[in-house]
Amino acid sequence: MNMPRILLGAAASGSGKTMITCGILQALVNRGLKVSSFKCGPDYIDPMFHTKVIGTRSRNLDTFFTGENLTNYLLAKNAAGTDISVMEGVMGYYDGLGGISTEASAYDLARVTRTPAVLIVNTKGMSLSVLAQIKGFLEYRENSQIQGVILNQMSPMIYQEVRQLIEEQLPVKVYGYVPVIRDFVLESRHLGLVMPEEVEGLSRKVKGLAAVMEESLDMDGLIRLAQTAPGPVYEKPEIPSMFDTAQDSCQKPAVTIAVARDSAFCFYYQDNLDLLAKMGAELVEFSPIKDSHLPEHADGLLLGGGYPELFAKELSENTSMLESIRQAVGRGMPLMAECGGFMYLHNRMEGMDGVSYSLAGVIDGEAYRTEKLGRFGYIELTANEDQMAAAAGETVRGHEFHYFDSTSCGGSFLARKPLRKRSWNCIHGTDTMAAGFPHLHYYSNMKVPFGFICRCEEYRNIKGNM
């Protein structure tokens, strides 16, 4: 199946990948194309910007989490029915595991999915030297996948001359330039960019950026390049399900899972949620900030990551929701919580204002702010004991990214950094709970989400007999 696509990579973080990706996405939408988008790596915020532009959920693609076959499967699954896909790279084009491998890099994703890559080069302070930089990226790997470049922050006064030199001396096509743009500024906070809804006039800015792209980029050429991509090659995985037949879309969901979703809890891999639904769960969203209690008929609870520290006061003052969660967990409702969701379960949590607030009281401990990023990056988790999420010795992959820590991180899993010697214990795991700082990718071990759903079904049956 033909699935036109390109990957936008860069020489380094801060090169303008997200800005240019959003502008190109908007330009494609303006042309009437049905667009799908992907972010390379474990990033929650950039896909939210993509989603605002294209109007449908953007996804993540990550070769560390899902390997070659599943990565191609998820690409094909999520790009089906669209006219073109745009992938945004991560960090520098070759930067991967542990900072010493190309595995899980933007290059690795382009290689695994056989996607033509376009390198975004920040030319600020450079002219002829940009050729040396491009040459190095082209030659670092024998098949770099790089078939084009975009020159960011390039002066239109010298663009044509630099473009001509690049195309005369290097085996790569220049797909245009982006001038210095001051109108599209994205602020950052400690976990990355601010949320899309916090950017004043985001729609106006992205549409203005798209107009610049149409003027200074070869959009027709980028579309033609995308059309050269071969179809993804993969074997469809076997997905465990609570449904009785293959016609799962016609079946009644086996369980109902309450999913926290508001300004405080918004970090979810959409493929994780889709997988839960595929396995037999109905997902019902609720707001720990605004709602007074958990959704009725909930058989399980999912608390994702986000920014609870920014809303600590509001979360603490919603005592009816805190009591609703305490009682539900006390009755044995299965629970999965990650990072911010894990912090919310503590007795107390320090907010960004430095005040310690009372919270759910499910985890006997306190979450507190630190001065630096802790336990950052990919991890492979091995279960230390039998529990809901995994049997002893089973593994699942994920990542950590947080400026907070806890006096009670748990010890049901051992987390190991790939290609490094560092390891630590984490996650509170029981027969009905998995709560800790790591963000898990369910496709890395589908037994994890299915075990959660099975426990939810058991809890539903117990409720019915009460």
Short mmCIF file of C-alpha atoms in Angstrom, two decimals:
data_model
loop_
_atom_site.label_atom_id
_atom_site.label_comp_id
_atom_site.label_asym_id
_atom_site.label_seq_id
_atom_site.Cartn_x
_atom_site.Cartn_y
_atom_site.Cartn_z
CA MET A 1 0.00 0.00 0.00
CA ASN A 2 1.38 3.40 -0.99
CA MET A 3 1.72 5.72 2.01
CA PRO A 4 3.39 9.02 1.02
CA ARG A 5 5.51 10.35 3.87
CA ILE A 6 8.59 12.34 4.82
CA LEU A 7 10.59 12.73 8.02
CA LEU A 8 11.80 16.15 9.14
CA GLY A 9 15.05 15.85 11.10
CA ALA A 10 17.60 18.37 12.29
CA ALA A 11 21.23 18.73 13.23
CA ALA A 12 20.33 19.45 16.86
CA SER A 13 17.53 20.38 19.21
CA GLY A 14 16.52 24.01 18.87
CA SER A 15 16.85 23.98 15.09
CA GLY A 16 13.19 24.82 14.52
CA LYS A 17 11.78 21.31 13.88
CA THR A 18 8.44 21.78 15.63
CA MET A 19 7.84 25.25 14.19
CA ILE A 20 8.61 24.14 10.64
CA THR A 21 6.71 20.86 11.03
CA CYS A 22 3.58 22.70 12.18
CA GLY A 23 3.90 25.17 9.31
CA ILE A 24 4.25 22.39 6.74
CA LEU A 25 1.32 20.47 8.27
CA GLN A 26 -0.87 23.58 8.04
CA ALA A 27 0.22 24.23 4.47
CA LEU A 28 -0.72 20.66 3.52
CA VAL A 29 -4.09 21.01 5.26
CA ASN A 30 -4.65 24.30 3.42
CA ARG A 31 -4.18 22.40 0.16
CA GLY A 32 -7.08 20.13 1.07
CA LEU A 33 -4.95 17.08 1.87
CA LYS A 34 -5.86 14.63 4.61
CA VAL A 35 -2.75 14.59 6.77
CA SER A 36 -1.41 12.27 9.48
CA SER A 37 1.55 13.18 11.65
CA PHE A 38 3.98 11.43 13.95
CA LYS A 39 6.62 12.40 16.51
CA CYS A 40 9.78 10.36 16.84
CA GLY A 41 10.53 9.41 20.41
CA PRO A 42 8.85 9.70 23.82
CA ASP A 43 7.40 13.19 23.46
CA TYR A 44 3.86 14.14 24.53
CA ILE A 45 3.77 17.86 23.80
CA ASP A 46 4.91 18.13 20.17
CA PRO A 47 2.12 15.75 19.02
CA MET A 48 -0.38 18.05 20.75
CA PHE A 49 0.77 20.88 18.49
CA HIS A 50 0.46 18.60 15.46
CA THR A 51 -3.04 17.63 16.59
CA LYS A 52 -4.13 21.26 16.82
CA VAL A 53 -3.04 21.77 13.22
CA ILE A 54 -4.36 18.63 11.49
CA GLY A 55 -7.47 18.16 13.64
CA THR A 56 -6.88 14.48 14.44
CA ARG A 57 -4.69 12.78 17.01
CA SER A 58 -1.00 12.78 16.19
CA ARG A 59 0.93 9.67 17.21
CA ASN A 60 4.40 8.70 18.41
CA LEU A 61 6.72 6.29 16.60
CA ASP A 62 9.62 4.89 18.60
CA THR A 63 11.89 2.03 17.57
CA PHE A 64 13.12 1.47 21.15
CA PHE A 65 9.59 0.80 22.34
CA THR A 66 8.27 -1.18 19.40
CA GLY A 67 11.13 -2.51 17.27
CA GLU A 68 10.99 -2.73 13.49
CA ASN A 69 7.83 -4.76 12.87
CA LEU A 70 5.51 -3.01 15.33
CA THR A 71 6.83 0.42 14.34
CA ASN A 72 5.88 -0.24 10.73
CA TYR A 73 2.54 -1.70 11.83
CA LEU A 74 1.70 1.42 13.86
CA LEU A 75 2.78 3.65 10.99
CA ALA A 76 0.51 1.81 8.56
CA LYS A 77 -2.37 1.62 11.05
CA ASN A 78 -2.33 5.33 11.83
CA ALA A 79 -1.53 6.62 8.35
CA ALA A 80 -4.25 4.55 6.66
CA GLY A 81 -6.74 6.67 4.76
CA THR A 82 -4.58 9.80 4.70
CA ASP A 83 -2.95 11.46 1.71
CA ILE A 84 0.42 12.19 3.30
CA SER A 85 2.25 11.70 6.59
CA VAL A 86 4.82 13.97 8.21
CA MET A 87 7.16 12.66 10.90
CA GLU A 88 9.00 15.05 13.20
CA GLY A 89 12.40 13.87 14.38
CA VAL A 90 13.90 14.12 17.85
CA MET A 91 17.07 15.92 19.01
CA GLY A 92 19.87 15.66 16.47
CA TYR A 93 19.22 13.35 13.52
CA TYR A 94 21.58 10.58 14.71
CA ASP A 95 21.09 11.02 18.47
CA GLY A 96 19.77 7.80 20.00
CA LEU A 97 20.04 5.53 23.04
CA GLY A 98 22.30 6.71 25.80
CA GLY A 99 23.75 9.41 23.59
CA ILE A 100 26.10 6.79 22.12
CA SER A 101 23.91 4.86 19.68
CA THR A 102 21.75 5.66 16.65
CA GLU A 103 19.07 3.23 17.89
CA ALA A 104 15.78 5.08 18.51
CA SER A 105 17.08 8.18 16.72
CA ALA A 106 15.28 10.02 13.95
CA TYR A 107 17.69 8.33 11.54
CA ASP A 108 16.71 4.94 12.95
CA LEU A 109 13.03 5.67 12.42
CA ALA A 110 13.68 6.80 8.84
CA ARG A 111 15.77 3.67 8.21
CA VAL A 112 13.29 1.23 9.76
CA THR A 113 10.29 2.72 7.96
CA ARG A 114 12.21 3.46 4.72
CA THR A 115 11.07 7.08 4.87
CA PRO A 116 12.86 9.83 2.92
CA ALA A 117 14.28 12.38 5.35
CA VAL A 118 14.67 16.13 4.98
CA LEU A 119 17.32 17.71 7.20
CA ILE A 120 16.48 21.08 8.75
CA VAL A 121 19.72 23.04 9.10
CA ASN A 122 19.85 26.16 11.26
CA THR A 123 22.08 28.42 9.21
CA LYS A 124 22.29 31.27 11.72
CA GLY A 125 25.86 32.55 11.66
CA MET A 126 26.82 30.37 8.65
CA SER A 127 27.02 30.63 4.90
CA LEU A 128 29.44 28.30 3.05
CA SER A 129 30.04 26.27 6.23
CA VAL A 130 26.53 24.88 5.92
CA LEU A 131 27.82 22.65 3.12
CA ALA A 132 30.34 21.02 5.43
CA GLN A 133 27.64 20.34 7.99
CA ILE A 134 25.27 18.82 5.44
CA LYS A 135 28.10 16.74 3.94
CA GLY A 136 28.89 15.29 7.35
CA PHE A 137 25.28 14.23 7.95
CA LEU A 138 25.02 12.69 4.49
CA GLU A 139 28.17 10.63 4.92
CA TYR A 140 27.99 9.60 8.59
CA ARG A 141 25.92 6.56 7.62
CA GLU A 142 26.17 4.85 4.24
CA ASN A 143 22.41 5.08 3.74
CA SER A 144 21.53 8.22 5.65
CA GLN A 145 17.98 8.38 4.20
CA ILE A 146 18.56 12.14 3.85
CA GLN A 147 17.28 13.18 0.44
CA GLY A 148 16.68 16.87 1.02
CA VAL A 149 17.47 19.85 3.21
CA ILE A 150 15.63 22.96 4.41
CA LEU A 151 17.74 25.97 5.36
CA ASN A 152 16.29 27.61 8.47
CA GLN A 153 17.01 31.24 9.41
CA MET A 154 18.53 31.78 5.99
CA SER A 155 18.76 35.24 4.50
CA PRO A 156 16.84 35.44 1.21
CA MET A 157 19.69 37.65 -0.05
CA ILE A 158 22.12 34.71 -0.28
CA TYR A 159 19.71 31.75 -0.46
CA GLN A 160 19.85 31.18 -4.22
CA GLU A 161 23.65 31.18 -4.26
CA VAL A 162 23.93 28.81 -1.27
CA ARG A 163 21.26 26.53 -2.73
CA GLN A 164 23.13 26.32 -6.02
CA LEU A 165 26.40 25.45 -4.27
CA ILE A 166 24.74 22.72 -2.19
CA GLU A 167 23.08 21.08 -5.17
CA GLU A 168 26.22 21.33 -7.31
CA GLN A 169 28.57 19.88 -4.71
CA LEU A 170 26.39 17.48 -2.69
CA PRO A 171 24.00 14.65 -3.65
CA VAL A 172 20.97 16.30 -2.05
CA LYS A 173 18.13 18.59 -3.08
CA VAL A 174 17.35 21.89 -1.35
CA TYR A 175 13.62 22.22 -0.67
CA GLY A 176 13.76 25.88 0.20
CA TYR A 177 14.55 28.10 3.15
CA VAL A 178 12.77 29.62 6.14
CA PRO A 179 13.62 33.24 6.93
CA VAL A 180 14.02 34.52 10.48
CA ILE A 181 10.50 34.43 11.96
CA ARG A 182 9.70 36.36 15.12
CA ASP A 183 5.93 36.00 15.18
CA PHE A 184 5.79 32.29 16.05
CA VAL A 185 7.45 32.01 19.44
CA LEU A 186 6.75 28.96 21.62
CA GLU A 187 7.52 29.37 25.29
CA SER A 188 9.00 26.55 27.34
CA ARG A 189 8.70 25.27 30.88
CA HIS A 190 10.46 22.52 32.77
CA LEU A 191 8.99 19.61 30.75
CA GLY A 192 9.40 21.26 27.36
CA LEU A 193 7.12 23.51 25.39
CA VAL A 194 4.06 25.02 27.03
CA MET A 195 0.75 23.41 26.07
CA PRO A 196 -0.75 24.45 22.70
CA GLU A 197 -3.78 26.07 24.34
CA GLU A 198 -1.42 28.34 26.28
CA VAL A 199 0.05 29.86 23.12
CA GLU A 200 -1.82 33.07 22.43
CA GLY A 201 -3.20 33.16 18.91
CA LEU A 202 -1.78 29.74 18.00
CA SER A 203 -4.11 29.21 15.03
CA ARG A 204 -3.30 32.63 13.60
CA LYS A 205 0.42 32.07 14.06
CA VAL A 206 0.44 28.64 12.45
CA LYS A 207 -1.60 29.88 9.49
CA GLY A 208 0.82 32.77 9.09
CA LEU A 209 3.72 30.35 9.24
CA ALA A 210 2.07 28.16 6.59
CA ALA A 211 1.85 31.18 4.33
CA VAL A 212 5.60 31.69 4.75
CA MET A 213 6.22 28.01 3.95
CA GLU A 214 4.19 28.22 0.75
CA GLU A 215 6.28 31.21 -0.27
CA SER A 216 9.78 30.01 0.65
CA LEU A 217 9.61 26.18 0.53
CA ASP A 218 9.15 23.90 -2.45
CA MET A 219 5.93 22.36 -1.13
CA ASP A 220 5.20 20.63 -4.42
CA GLY A 221 8.67 19.09 -4.33
CA LEU A 222 8.19 17.87 -0.74
CA ILE A 223 4.93 16.20 -1.74
CA ARG A 224 6.64 14.52 -4.72
CA LEU A 225 9.43 13.32 -2.40
CA ALA A 226 6.85 11.88 0.02
CA GLN A 227 5.26 9.97 -2.84
CA THR A 228 8.53 8.08 -3.47
CA ALA A 229 8.29 6.32 -0.08
CA PRO A 230 7.61 2.57 -0.39
CA GLY A 231 4.76 0.99 1.53
CA PRO A 232 5.50 -0.18 5.10
CA VAL A 233 6.38 -3.88 5.46
CA TYR A 234 5.18 -5.66 8.59
CA GLU A 235 3.33 -8.63 10.05
CA LYS A 236 0.14 -7.77 11.89
CA PRO A 237 0.56 -8.55 15.60
CA GLU A 238 -1.76 -10.75 17.60
CA ILE A 239 -3.54 -8.55 20.12
CA PRO A 240 -5.20 -10.23 23.13
CA SER A 241 -8.81 -9.21 23.57
CA MET A 242 -11.74 -9.61 25.93
CA PHE A 243 -14.11 -9.72 22.95
CA ASP A 244 -15.66 -13.05 22.01
CA THR A 245 -15.40 -12.62 18.23
CA ALA A 246 -13.23 -10.91 15.67
CA GLN A 247 -16.03 -8.39 15.08
CA ASP A 248 -14.97 -6.46 18.14
CA SER A 249 -16.43 -3.17 16.90
CA CYS A 250 -19.89 -4.72 17.24
CA GLN A 251 -19.31 -6.05 20.74
CA LYS A 252 -20.11 -4.39 24.02
CA PRO A 253 -16.90 -3.30 25.81
CA ALA A 254 -15.91 -5.72 28.55
CA VAL A 255 -14.90 -3.06 31.08
CA THR A 256 -15.06 0.70 31.64
CA ILE A 257 -11.84 2.52 32.51
CA ALA A 258 -11.90 6.06 33.88
CA VAL A 259 -9.11 8.12 32.27
CA ALA A 260 -7.99 11.38 33.92
CA ARG A 261 -7.89 14.07 31.25
CA ASP A 262 -7.62 17.79 31.93
CA SER A 263 -4.95 20.50 32.21
CA ALA A 264 -3.18 18.58 34.99
CA PHE A 265 -3.29 15.12 33.36
CA CYS A 266 -2.76 15.13 29.61
CA PHE A 267 0.31 12.99 28.81
CA TYR A 268 -0.86 9.82 27.08
CA TYR A 269 0.39 7.83 24.11
CA GLN A 270 -2.69 7.68 21.89
CA ASP A 271 -1.64 4.20 20.76
CA ASN A 272 -1.78 3.05 24.40
CA LEU A 273 -5.36 4.27 24.69
CA ASP A 274 -6.30 2.78 21.34
CA LEU A 275 -4.82 -0.55 22.42
CA LEU A 276 -6.92 -0.60 25.61
CA ALA A 277 -10.02 -0.01 23.50
CA LYS A 278 -8.96 -2.72 21.05
CA MET A 279 -8.59 -5.16 23.94
CA GLY A 280 -12.11 -4.51 25.17
CA ALA A 281 -12.18 -1.36 27.30
CA GLU A 282 -14.47 1.63 27.07
CA LEU A 283 -12.50 4.73 28.03
CA VAL A 284 -14.44 7.42 29.87
CA GLU A 285 -12.61 10.68 30.56
CA PHE A 286 -12.98 12.72 33.74
CA SER A 287 -11.29 15.74 35.32
CA PRO A 288 -9.62 15.41 38.73
CA ILE A 289 -9.67 19.23 38.85
CA LYS A 290 -13.33 19.90 38.05
CA ASP A 291 -15.38 16.72 38.56
CA SER A 292 -16.65 15.77 41.99
CA HIS A 293 -16.28 11.99 41.67
CA LEU A 294 -15.14 9.20 39.39
CA PRO A 295 -17.40 8.27 36.46
CA GLU A 296 -20.19 5.92 37.43
CA HIS A 297 -19.73 2.26 36.50
CA ALA A 298 -15.94 2.64 36.24
CA ASP A 299 -14.15 -0.69 36.62
CA GLY A 300 -10.61 0.71 36.53
CA LEU A 301 -8.66 3.95 36.81
CA LEU A 302 -5.89 5.36 34.59
CA LEU A 303 -3.95 8.41 35.78
CA GLY A 304 -1.52 9.70 33.17
CA GLY A 305 1.26 12.22 33.45
CA GLY A 306 1.05 15.96 33.00
CA TYR A 307 1.39 19.03 35.20
CA PRO A 308 -0.31 18.33 38.55
CA GLU A 309 2.31 20.54 40.21
CA LEU A 310 0.82 23.55 38.40
CA PHE A 311 -2.65 22.75 39.74
CA ALA A 312 -1.76 21.39 43.17
CA LYS A 313 -4.05 23.82 45.02
CA GLU A 314 -7.07 23.09 42.82
CA LEU A 315 -6.48 19.33 43.03
CA SER A 316 -6.12 19.47 46.80
CA GLU A 317 -9.30 21.53 47.23
CA ASN A 318 -11.36 19.03 45.24
CA THR A 319 -11.79 16.84 48.31
CA SER A 320 -14.81 14.96 46.96
CA MET A 321 -12.76 13.65 44.01
CA LEU A 322 -9.87 12.71 46.29
CA GLU A 323 -12.29 10.81 48.55
CA SER A 324 -13.92 9.13 45.54
CA ILE A 325 -10.53 7.82 44.37
CA ARG A 326 -9.49 6.76 47.89
CA GLN A 327 -12.67 4.77 48.36
CA ALA A 328 -12.53 3.17 44.92
CA VAL A 329 -8.92 2.04 45.36
CA GLY A 330 -9.78 0.84 48.86
CA ARG A 331 -12.54 -1.33 47.40
CA GLY A 332 -10.00 -2.90 45.05
CA MET A 333 -10.52 -0.92 41.84
CA PRO A 334 -7.52 -1.64 39.55
CA LEU A 335 -5.30 1.37 39.01
CA MET A 336 -2.45 2.37 36.70
CA ALA A 337 -0.71 5.69 37.34
CA GLU A 338 2.33 7.29 35.71
CA CYS A 339 4.52 10.21 36.77
CA GLY A 340 2.09 13.08 37.46
CA GLY A 341 -0.70 10.61 38.12
CA PHE A 342 1.57 8.79 40.56
CA MET A 343 2.38 12.08 42.32
CA TYR A 344 -1.35 12.81 42.67
CA LEU A 345 -1.79 9.56 44.63
CA HIS A 346 0.61 10.62 47.40
CA ASN A 347 -0.33 11.81 50.86
CA ARG A 348 1.17 15.16 49.97
CA MET A 349 2.71 16.86 46.94
CA GLU A 350 4.73 20.04 46.67
CA GLY A 351 3.34 22.46 44.10
CA MET A 352 5.32 24.81 41.92
CA ASP A 353 4.49 27.52 44.45
CA GLY A 354 6.57 25.64 47.05
CA VAL A 355 3.54 24.75 49.19
CA SER A 356 2.91 21.13 50.21
CA TYR A 357 -0.69 20.06 49.51
CA SER A 358 -2.76 17.12 50.77
CA LEU A 359 -3.79 14.77 47.99
CA ALA A 360 -5.24 11.28 47.46
CA GLY A 361 -3.39 9.41 50.20
CA VAL A 362 -3.15 6.15 48.25
CA ILE A 363 0.68 6.24 48.32
CA ASP A 364 2.10 6.78 51.80
CA GLY A 365 4.71 9.37 50.95
CA GLU A 366 5.38 12.88 49.68
CA ALA A 367 6.20 14.05 46.17
CA TYR A 368 8.63 16.96 46.15
CA ARG A 369 10.33 19.25 43.68
CA THR A 370 14.01 18.85 42.83
CA GLU A 371 16.42 21.26 41.21
CA LYS A 372 17.22 19.15 38.16
CA LEU A 373 15.83 16.58 35.77
CA GLY A 374 15.94 13.16 37.40
CA ARG A 375 16.27 9.68 35.92
CA PHE A 376 15.82 11.07 32.41
CA GLY A 377 15.35 8.89 29.35
CA TYR A 378 14.59 5.38 28.16
CA ILE A 379 14.38 2.46 30.57
CA GLU A 380 13.68 -1.26 30.46
CA LEU A 381 11.69 -2.43 33.46
CA THR A 382 11.87 -5.96 34.88
CA ALA A 383 9.27 -7.13 37.39
CA ASN A 384 10.82 -8.05 40.73
CA GLU A 385 7.70 -9.99 41.75
CA ASP A 386 4.38 -11.25 40.45
CA GLN A 387 1.86 -8.41 40.21
CA MET A 388 -0.96 -7.02 38.06
CA ALA A 389 1.33 -5.43 35.48
CA ALA A 390 3.67 -8.38 34.97
CA ALA A 391 4.89 -11.69 36.32
CA ALA A 392 8.28 -11.82 37.99
CA GLY A 393 11.04 -11.55 35.38
CA GLU A 394 8.85 -10.09 32.62
CA THR A 395 9.89 -6.82 31.04
CA VAL A 396 8.22 -3.72 29.65
CA ARG A 397 9.80 -0.60 28.17
CA GLY A 398 9.19 3.03 29.02
CA HIS A 399 10.85 6.29 29.93
CA GLU A 400 11.13 8.77 32.79
CA PHE A 401 11.16 12.56 32.53
CA HIS A 402 10.44 14.57 35.68
CA TYR A 403 11.77 17.30 37.94
CA PHE A 404 10.04 15.80 40.98
CA ASP A 405 10.87 12.85 43.22
CA SER A 406 9.15 10.88 45.96
CA THR A 407 9.90 9.60 49.42
CA SER A 408 8.18 6.38 48.28
CA CYS A 409 9.06 5.41 44.69
CA GLY A 410 8.17 1.74 45.12
CA GLY A 411 10.24 -1.35 44.39
CA SER A 412 8.18 -3.77 42.33
CA PHE A 413 10.25 -3.23 39.17
CA LEU A 414 13.93 -2.76 38.45
CA ALA A 415 14.55 -0.04 35.87
CA ARG A 416 17.71 -0.21 33.78
CA LYS A 417 19.13 2.44 31.46
CA PRO A 418 19.96 0.92 28.07
CA LEU A 419 23.68 0.89 27.23
CA ARG A 420 24.43 2.22 30.71
CA LYS A 421 25.12 0.61 34.10
CA ARG A 422 22.62 2.69 36.04
CA SER A 423 19.56 0.98 37.55
CA TRP A 424 17.02 1.63 40.31
CA ASN A 425 13.89 0.14 41.84
CA CYS A 426 10.55 1.78 41.17
CA ILE A 427 6.75 1.38 40.91
CA HIS A 428 4.27 0.30 43.56
CA GLY A 429 2.95 -2.96 42.17
CA THR A 430 0.21 -5.10 43.69
CA ASP A 431 -2.52 -7.42 42.40
CA THR A 432 -4.55 -4.33 41.50
CA MET A 433 -2.08 -1.45 41.10
CA ALA A 434 0.92 -0.25 39.10
CA ALA A 435 1.90 3.29 40.12
CA GLY A 436 5.26 4.97 39.63
CA PHE A 437 7.25 7.59 37.75
CA PRO A 438 7.87 5.55 34.54
CA HIS A 439 5.71 6.13 31.47
CA LEU A 440 5.06 2.72 29.90
CA HIS A 441 4.55 1.94 26.23
CA TYR A 442 1.94 -0.82 26.11
CA TYR A 443 3.02 -2.22 22.75
CA SER A 444 6.42 -3.12 24.22
CA ASN A 445 4.61 -5.83 26.23
CA MET A 446 0.90 -6.21 25.52
CA LYS A 447 0.51 -8.46 28.56
CA VAL A 448 0.73 -5.32 30.71
CA PRO A 449 -2.41 -3.54 29.48
CA PHE A 450 -4.26 -6.84 29.05
CA GLY A 451 -3.46 -7.82 32.63
CA PHE A 452 -4.91 -4.48 33.73
CA ILE A 453 -8.10 -5.09 31.75
CA CYS A 454 -8.45 -8.62 33.16
CA ARG A 455 -8.22 -7.24 36.70
CA CYS A 456 -10.83 -4.63 35.78
CA GLU A 457 -13.17 -7.40 34.64
CA GLU A 458 -12.62 -9.27 37.90
CA TYR A 459 -13.42 -6.09 39.84
CA ARG A 460 -16.55 -5.52 37.76
CA ASN A 461 -17.76 -9.03 38.56
CA ILE A 462 -17.06 -8.54 42.26
CA LYS A 463 -19.05 -5.28 42.20
CA GLY A 464 -21.95 -7.10 40.57
CA ASN A 465 -22.06 -9.62 43.39
CA MET A 466 -21.96 -7.03 46.15
#
